[in-house]
Short mmCIF file of C-alpha atoms in Angstrom, two decimals:
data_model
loop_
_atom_site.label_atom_id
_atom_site.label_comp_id
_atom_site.label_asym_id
_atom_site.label_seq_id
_atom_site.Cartn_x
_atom_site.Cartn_y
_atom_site.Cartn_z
CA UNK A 517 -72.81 117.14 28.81
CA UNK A 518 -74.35 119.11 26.34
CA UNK A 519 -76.62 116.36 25.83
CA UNK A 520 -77.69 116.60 29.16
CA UNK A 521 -77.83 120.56 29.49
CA UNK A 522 -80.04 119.99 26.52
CA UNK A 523 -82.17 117.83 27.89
CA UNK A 524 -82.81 119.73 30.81
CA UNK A 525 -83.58 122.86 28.99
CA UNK A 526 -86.20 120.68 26.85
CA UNK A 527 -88.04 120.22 30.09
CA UNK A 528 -87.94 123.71 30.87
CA UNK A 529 -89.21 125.10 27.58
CA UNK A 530 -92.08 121.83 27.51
CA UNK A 531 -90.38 120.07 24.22
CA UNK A 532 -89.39 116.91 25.42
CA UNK A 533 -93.30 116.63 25.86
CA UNK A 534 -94.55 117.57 22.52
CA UNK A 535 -93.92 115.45 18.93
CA UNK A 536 -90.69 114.98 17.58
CA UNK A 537 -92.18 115.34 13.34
CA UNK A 538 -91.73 112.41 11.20
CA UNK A 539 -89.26 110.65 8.84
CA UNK A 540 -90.75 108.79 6.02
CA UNK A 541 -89.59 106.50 3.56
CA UNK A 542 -90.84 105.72 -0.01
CA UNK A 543 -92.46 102.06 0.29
CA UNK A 544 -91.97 102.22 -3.41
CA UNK A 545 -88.53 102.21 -4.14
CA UNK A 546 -85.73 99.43 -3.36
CA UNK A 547 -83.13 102.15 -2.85
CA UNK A 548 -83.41 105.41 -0.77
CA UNK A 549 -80.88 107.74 -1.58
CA UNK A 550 -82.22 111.07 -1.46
CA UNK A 551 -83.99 113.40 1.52
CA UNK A 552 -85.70 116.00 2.50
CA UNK A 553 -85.93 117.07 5.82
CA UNK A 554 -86.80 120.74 7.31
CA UNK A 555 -87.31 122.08 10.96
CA UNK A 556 -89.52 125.04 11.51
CA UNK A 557 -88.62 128.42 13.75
CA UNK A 558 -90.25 129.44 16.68
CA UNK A 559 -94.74 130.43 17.35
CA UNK A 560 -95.57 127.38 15.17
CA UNK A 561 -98.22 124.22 16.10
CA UNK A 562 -97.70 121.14 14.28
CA UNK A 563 -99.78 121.46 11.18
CA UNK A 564 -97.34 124.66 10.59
CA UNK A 565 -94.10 122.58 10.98
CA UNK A 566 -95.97 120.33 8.53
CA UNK A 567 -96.78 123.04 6.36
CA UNK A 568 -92.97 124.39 5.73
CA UNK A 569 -92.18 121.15 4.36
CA UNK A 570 -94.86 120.71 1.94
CA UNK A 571 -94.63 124.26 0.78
CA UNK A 572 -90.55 123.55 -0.47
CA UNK A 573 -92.05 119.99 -1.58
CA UNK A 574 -95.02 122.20 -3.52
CA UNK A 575 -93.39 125.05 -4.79
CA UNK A 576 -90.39 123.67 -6.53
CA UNK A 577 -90.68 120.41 -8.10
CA UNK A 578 -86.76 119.50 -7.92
CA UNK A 579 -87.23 119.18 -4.05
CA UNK A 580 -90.98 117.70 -4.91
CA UNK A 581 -89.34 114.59 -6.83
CA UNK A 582 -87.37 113.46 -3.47
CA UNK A 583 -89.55 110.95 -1.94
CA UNK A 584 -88.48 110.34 1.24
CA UNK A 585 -88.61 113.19 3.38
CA UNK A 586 -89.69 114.84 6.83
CA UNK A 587 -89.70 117.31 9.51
CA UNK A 588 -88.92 117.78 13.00
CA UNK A 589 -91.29 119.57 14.98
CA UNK A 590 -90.09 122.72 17.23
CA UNK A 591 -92.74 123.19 18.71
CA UNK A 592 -94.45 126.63 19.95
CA UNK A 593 -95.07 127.12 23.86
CA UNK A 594 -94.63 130.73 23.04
CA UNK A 595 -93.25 132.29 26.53
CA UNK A 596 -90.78 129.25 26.81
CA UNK A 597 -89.61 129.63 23.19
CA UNK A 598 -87.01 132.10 24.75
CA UNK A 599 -85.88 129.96 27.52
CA UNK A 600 -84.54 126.94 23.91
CA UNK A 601 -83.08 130.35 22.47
CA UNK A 602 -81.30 131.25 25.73
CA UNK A 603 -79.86 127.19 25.80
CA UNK A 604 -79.33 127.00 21.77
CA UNK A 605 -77.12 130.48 22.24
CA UNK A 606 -75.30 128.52 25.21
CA UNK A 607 -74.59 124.84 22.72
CA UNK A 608 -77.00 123.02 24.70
CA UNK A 609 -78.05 119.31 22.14
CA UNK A 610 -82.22 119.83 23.11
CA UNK A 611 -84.72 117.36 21.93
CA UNK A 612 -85.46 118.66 18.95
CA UNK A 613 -81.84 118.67 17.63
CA UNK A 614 -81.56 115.35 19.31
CA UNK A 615 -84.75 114.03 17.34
CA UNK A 616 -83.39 116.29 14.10
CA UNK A 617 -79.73 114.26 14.47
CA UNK A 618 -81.83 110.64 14.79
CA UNK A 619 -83.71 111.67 12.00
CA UNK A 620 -80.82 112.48 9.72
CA UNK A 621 -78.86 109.26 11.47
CA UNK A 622 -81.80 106.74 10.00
CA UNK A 623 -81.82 108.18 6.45
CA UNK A 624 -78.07 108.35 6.22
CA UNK A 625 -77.83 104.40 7.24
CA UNK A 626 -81.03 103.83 5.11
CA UNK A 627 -79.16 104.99 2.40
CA UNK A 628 -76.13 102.73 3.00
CA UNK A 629 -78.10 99.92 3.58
CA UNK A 630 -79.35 100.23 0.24
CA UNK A 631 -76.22 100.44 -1.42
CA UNK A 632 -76.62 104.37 -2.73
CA UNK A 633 -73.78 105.55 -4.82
CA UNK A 634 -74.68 109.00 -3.95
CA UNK A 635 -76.34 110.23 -0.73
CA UNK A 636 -77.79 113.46 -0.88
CA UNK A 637 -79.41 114.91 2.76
CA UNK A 638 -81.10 118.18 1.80
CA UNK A 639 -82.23 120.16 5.38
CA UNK A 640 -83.89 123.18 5.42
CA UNK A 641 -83.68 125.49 8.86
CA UNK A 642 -85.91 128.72 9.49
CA UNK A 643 -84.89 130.87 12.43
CA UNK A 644 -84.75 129.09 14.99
CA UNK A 645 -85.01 125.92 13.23
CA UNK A 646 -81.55 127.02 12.35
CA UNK A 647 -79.90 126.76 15.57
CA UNK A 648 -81.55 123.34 16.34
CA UNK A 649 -80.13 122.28 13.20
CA UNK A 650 -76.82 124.06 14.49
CA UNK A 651 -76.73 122.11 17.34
CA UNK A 652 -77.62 118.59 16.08
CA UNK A 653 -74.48 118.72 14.08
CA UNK A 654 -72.08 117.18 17.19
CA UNK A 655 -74.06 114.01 16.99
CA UNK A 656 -73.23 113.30 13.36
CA UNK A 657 -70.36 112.01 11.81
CA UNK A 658 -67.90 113.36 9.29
CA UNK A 659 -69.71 111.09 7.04
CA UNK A 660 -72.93 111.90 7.41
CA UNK A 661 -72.24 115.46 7.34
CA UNK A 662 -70.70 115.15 4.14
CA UNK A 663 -73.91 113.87 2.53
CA UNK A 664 -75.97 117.42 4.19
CA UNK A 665 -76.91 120.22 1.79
CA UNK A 666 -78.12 122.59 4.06
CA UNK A 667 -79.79 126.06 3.28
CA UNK A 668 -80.90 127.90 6.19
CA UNK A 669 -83.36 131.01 5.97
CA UNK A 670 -83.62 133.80 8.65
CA UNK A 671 -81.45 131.97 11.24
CA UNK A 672 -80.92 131.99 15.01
CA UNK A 673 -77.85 130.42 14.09
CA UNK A 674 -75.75 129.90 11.07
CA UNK A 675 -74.20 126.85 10.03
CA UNK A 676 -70.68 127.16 9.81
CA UNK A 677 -68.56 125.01 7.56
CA UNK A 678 -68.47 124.56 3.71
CA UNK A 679 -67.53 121.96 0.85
CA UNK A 680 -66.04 119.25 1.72
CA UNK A 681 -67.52 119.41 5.71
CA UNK A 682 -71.05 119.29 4.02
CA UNK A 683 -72.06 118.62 0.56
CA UNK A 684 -73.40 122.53 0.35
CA UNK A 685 -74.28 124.75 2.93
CA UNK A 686 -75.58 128.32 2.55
CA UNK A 687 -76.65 131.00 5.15
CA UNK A 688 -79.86 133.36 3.72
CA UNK A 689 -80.40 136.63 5.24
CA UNK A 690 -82.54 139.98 4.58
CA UNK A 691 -81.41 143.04 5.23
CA UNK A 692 -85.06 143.66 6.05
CA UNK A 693 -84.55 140.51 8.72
CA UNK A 694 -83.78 141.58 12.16
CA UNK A 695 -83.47 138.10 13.71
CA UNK A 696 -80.42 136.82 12.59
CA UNK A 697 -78.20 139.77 13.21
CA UNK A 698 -79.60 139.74 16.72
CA UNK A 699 -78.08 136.85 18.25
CA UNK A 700 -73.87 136.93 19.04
CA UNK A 701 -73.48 133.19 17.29
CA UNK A 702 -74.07 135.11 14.39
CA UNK A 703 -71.51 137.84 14.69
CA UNK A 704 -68.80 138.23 12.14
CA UNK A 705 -70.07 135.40 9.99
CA UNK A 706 -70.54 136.28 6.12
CA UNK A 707 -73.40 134.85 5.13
CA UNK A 708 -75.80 135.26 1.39
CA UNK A 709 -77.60 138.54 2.39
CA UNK A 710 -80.65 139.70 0.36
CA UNK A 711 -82.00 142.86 -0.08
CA UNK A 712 -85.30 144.28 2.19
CA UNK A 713 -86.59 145.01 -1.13
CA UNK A 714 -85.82 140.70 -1.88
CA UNK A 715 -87.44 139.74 1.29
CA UNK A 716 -89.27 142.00 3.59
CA UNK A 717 -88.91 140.89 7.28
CA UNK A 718 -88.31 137.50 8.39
CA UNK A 719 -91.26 135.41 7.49
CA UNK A 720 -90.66 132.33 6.22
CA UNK A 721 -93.19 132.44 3.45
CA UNK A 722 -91.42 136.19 2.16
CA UNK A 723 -88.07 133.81 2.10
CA UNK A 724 -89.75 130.82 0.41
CA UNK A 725 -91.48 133.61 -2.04
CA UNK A 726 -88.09 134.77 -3.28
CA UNK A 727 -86.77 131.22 -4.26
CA UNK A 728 -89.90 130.93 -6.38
CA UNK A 729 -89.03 134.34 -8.47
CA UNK A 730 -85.18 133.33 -8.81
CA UNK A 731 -84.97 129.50 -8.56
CA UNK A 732 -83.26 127.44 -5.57
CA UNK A 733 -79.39 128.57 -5.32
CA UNK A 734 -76.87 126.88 -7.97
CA UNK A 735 -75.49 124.27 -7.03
CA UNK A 736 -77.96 123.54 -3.72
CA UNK A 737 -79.78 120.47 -5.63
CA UNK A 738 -77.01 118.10 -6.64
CA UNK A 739 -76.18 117.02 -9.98
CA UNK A 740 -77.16 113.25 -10.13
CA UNK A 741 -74.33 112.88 -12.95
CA UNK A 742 -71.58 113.69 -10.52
CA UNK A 743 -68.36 111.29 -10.78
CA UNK A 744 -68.98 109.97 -7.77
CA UNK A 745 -72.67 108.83 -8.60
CA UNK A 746 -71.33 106.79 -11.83
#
């Protein structure tokens, strides 16, 4: 059902008619293991969706060394970028987080497939990139969620679960960030708040500026020496 109220509201706000991103896999390498996906807020074309992934992949080289990695595209139709909010806030599944779930869904198996010891899923949500990560999370197993290290920045929606549900998952907000603390999904939820002096407003590129002065959060990028990996 949600599925379908999804669907409907992708019509509404024009995604089901734009580009869903891409998921690529190294052509290289006998065994994928490792991921990088990210999904992009609202007011962005698909160059910018683009863009958010290869700024992580640019910027810090321990997310630069996965080499299979993507990006769904939620795309910008501006006026109708408030009619997705209105059916994230309401649980609706919409194309995006349907294409985001897929996405995630192929690298998982991938991963299987190729005998991985370790499967490591690293997503990274901006605004409302957040919730459509927020949302994709029904369609996945326990399994596959397991293998998710999610770290969302500025978000429509937090992600709500911890260790062992997910492999990591941290919430980043600024105080200096209106956006997060104005949707009711978010209400009484702790999440990792930053200072307005940390990052001013909720641009992406102010969050992404941070994690370049003090490093991605502990424990986000997972030790490849982990029992479990042996």
């Amino acid at each position: 059902l949600r599925a379908l109220l999804g669907g409907l509201g992708s019509i509404l706000d024009l995604d089901a008619f734009h580009s869903r991103g891409y998921l690529s896999f190294d052509p290289r390498s006998s065994q994928h293991c490792q991921f990088l996906i990210t999904v992009n807020g609202i007011w962005n074309i698909p160059g910018k969706a683009e863009e958010f992934l290869t700024a992580w992949q640019s910027k810090f080289p321990e997310l630069g060394r996965i080499p299979n990695f993507g990006y769904v595209n939620n795309p910008t139709t501006f006026v109708t970028d408030f009619i997705q909010s209105g059916f994230l806030e309401i649980g609706a599944i919409g194309t995006p987080s349907q294409a985001l779930a897929s996405y995630i869904q192929q690298a998982y198996y991938q991963a299987k497939k190729d005998c991985c010891k370790c499967i490591d899923i690293y997503v990274i949500a901006h605004s409302q990139g957040a919730a459509i990560l927020n949302q994709s999370l029904p369609l996945l197993s326990s399994d596959i969620k397991n293998t998710m290290r999610i770290m969302t920045i500025g978000a429509e929606q937090y992600v709500r679960g911890e260790f062992p549900e997910f492999g990591y998952v941290e919430n980043f907000n600024s105080s200096g960030d209106p956006i997060p603390e104005f949707f009711i999904r978010n209400m009484f939820y702790a999440e990792e708040q930053l200072s307005r002096s940390e990052v001013p407003g909720h641009a992406r590129v102010k969050y992404i500026e941070h994690f370049e002065k003090v490093g991605l959060p502990p424990h986000f990028i997972a030790s490849p020496s982990r029992p479990v990996c042996k």
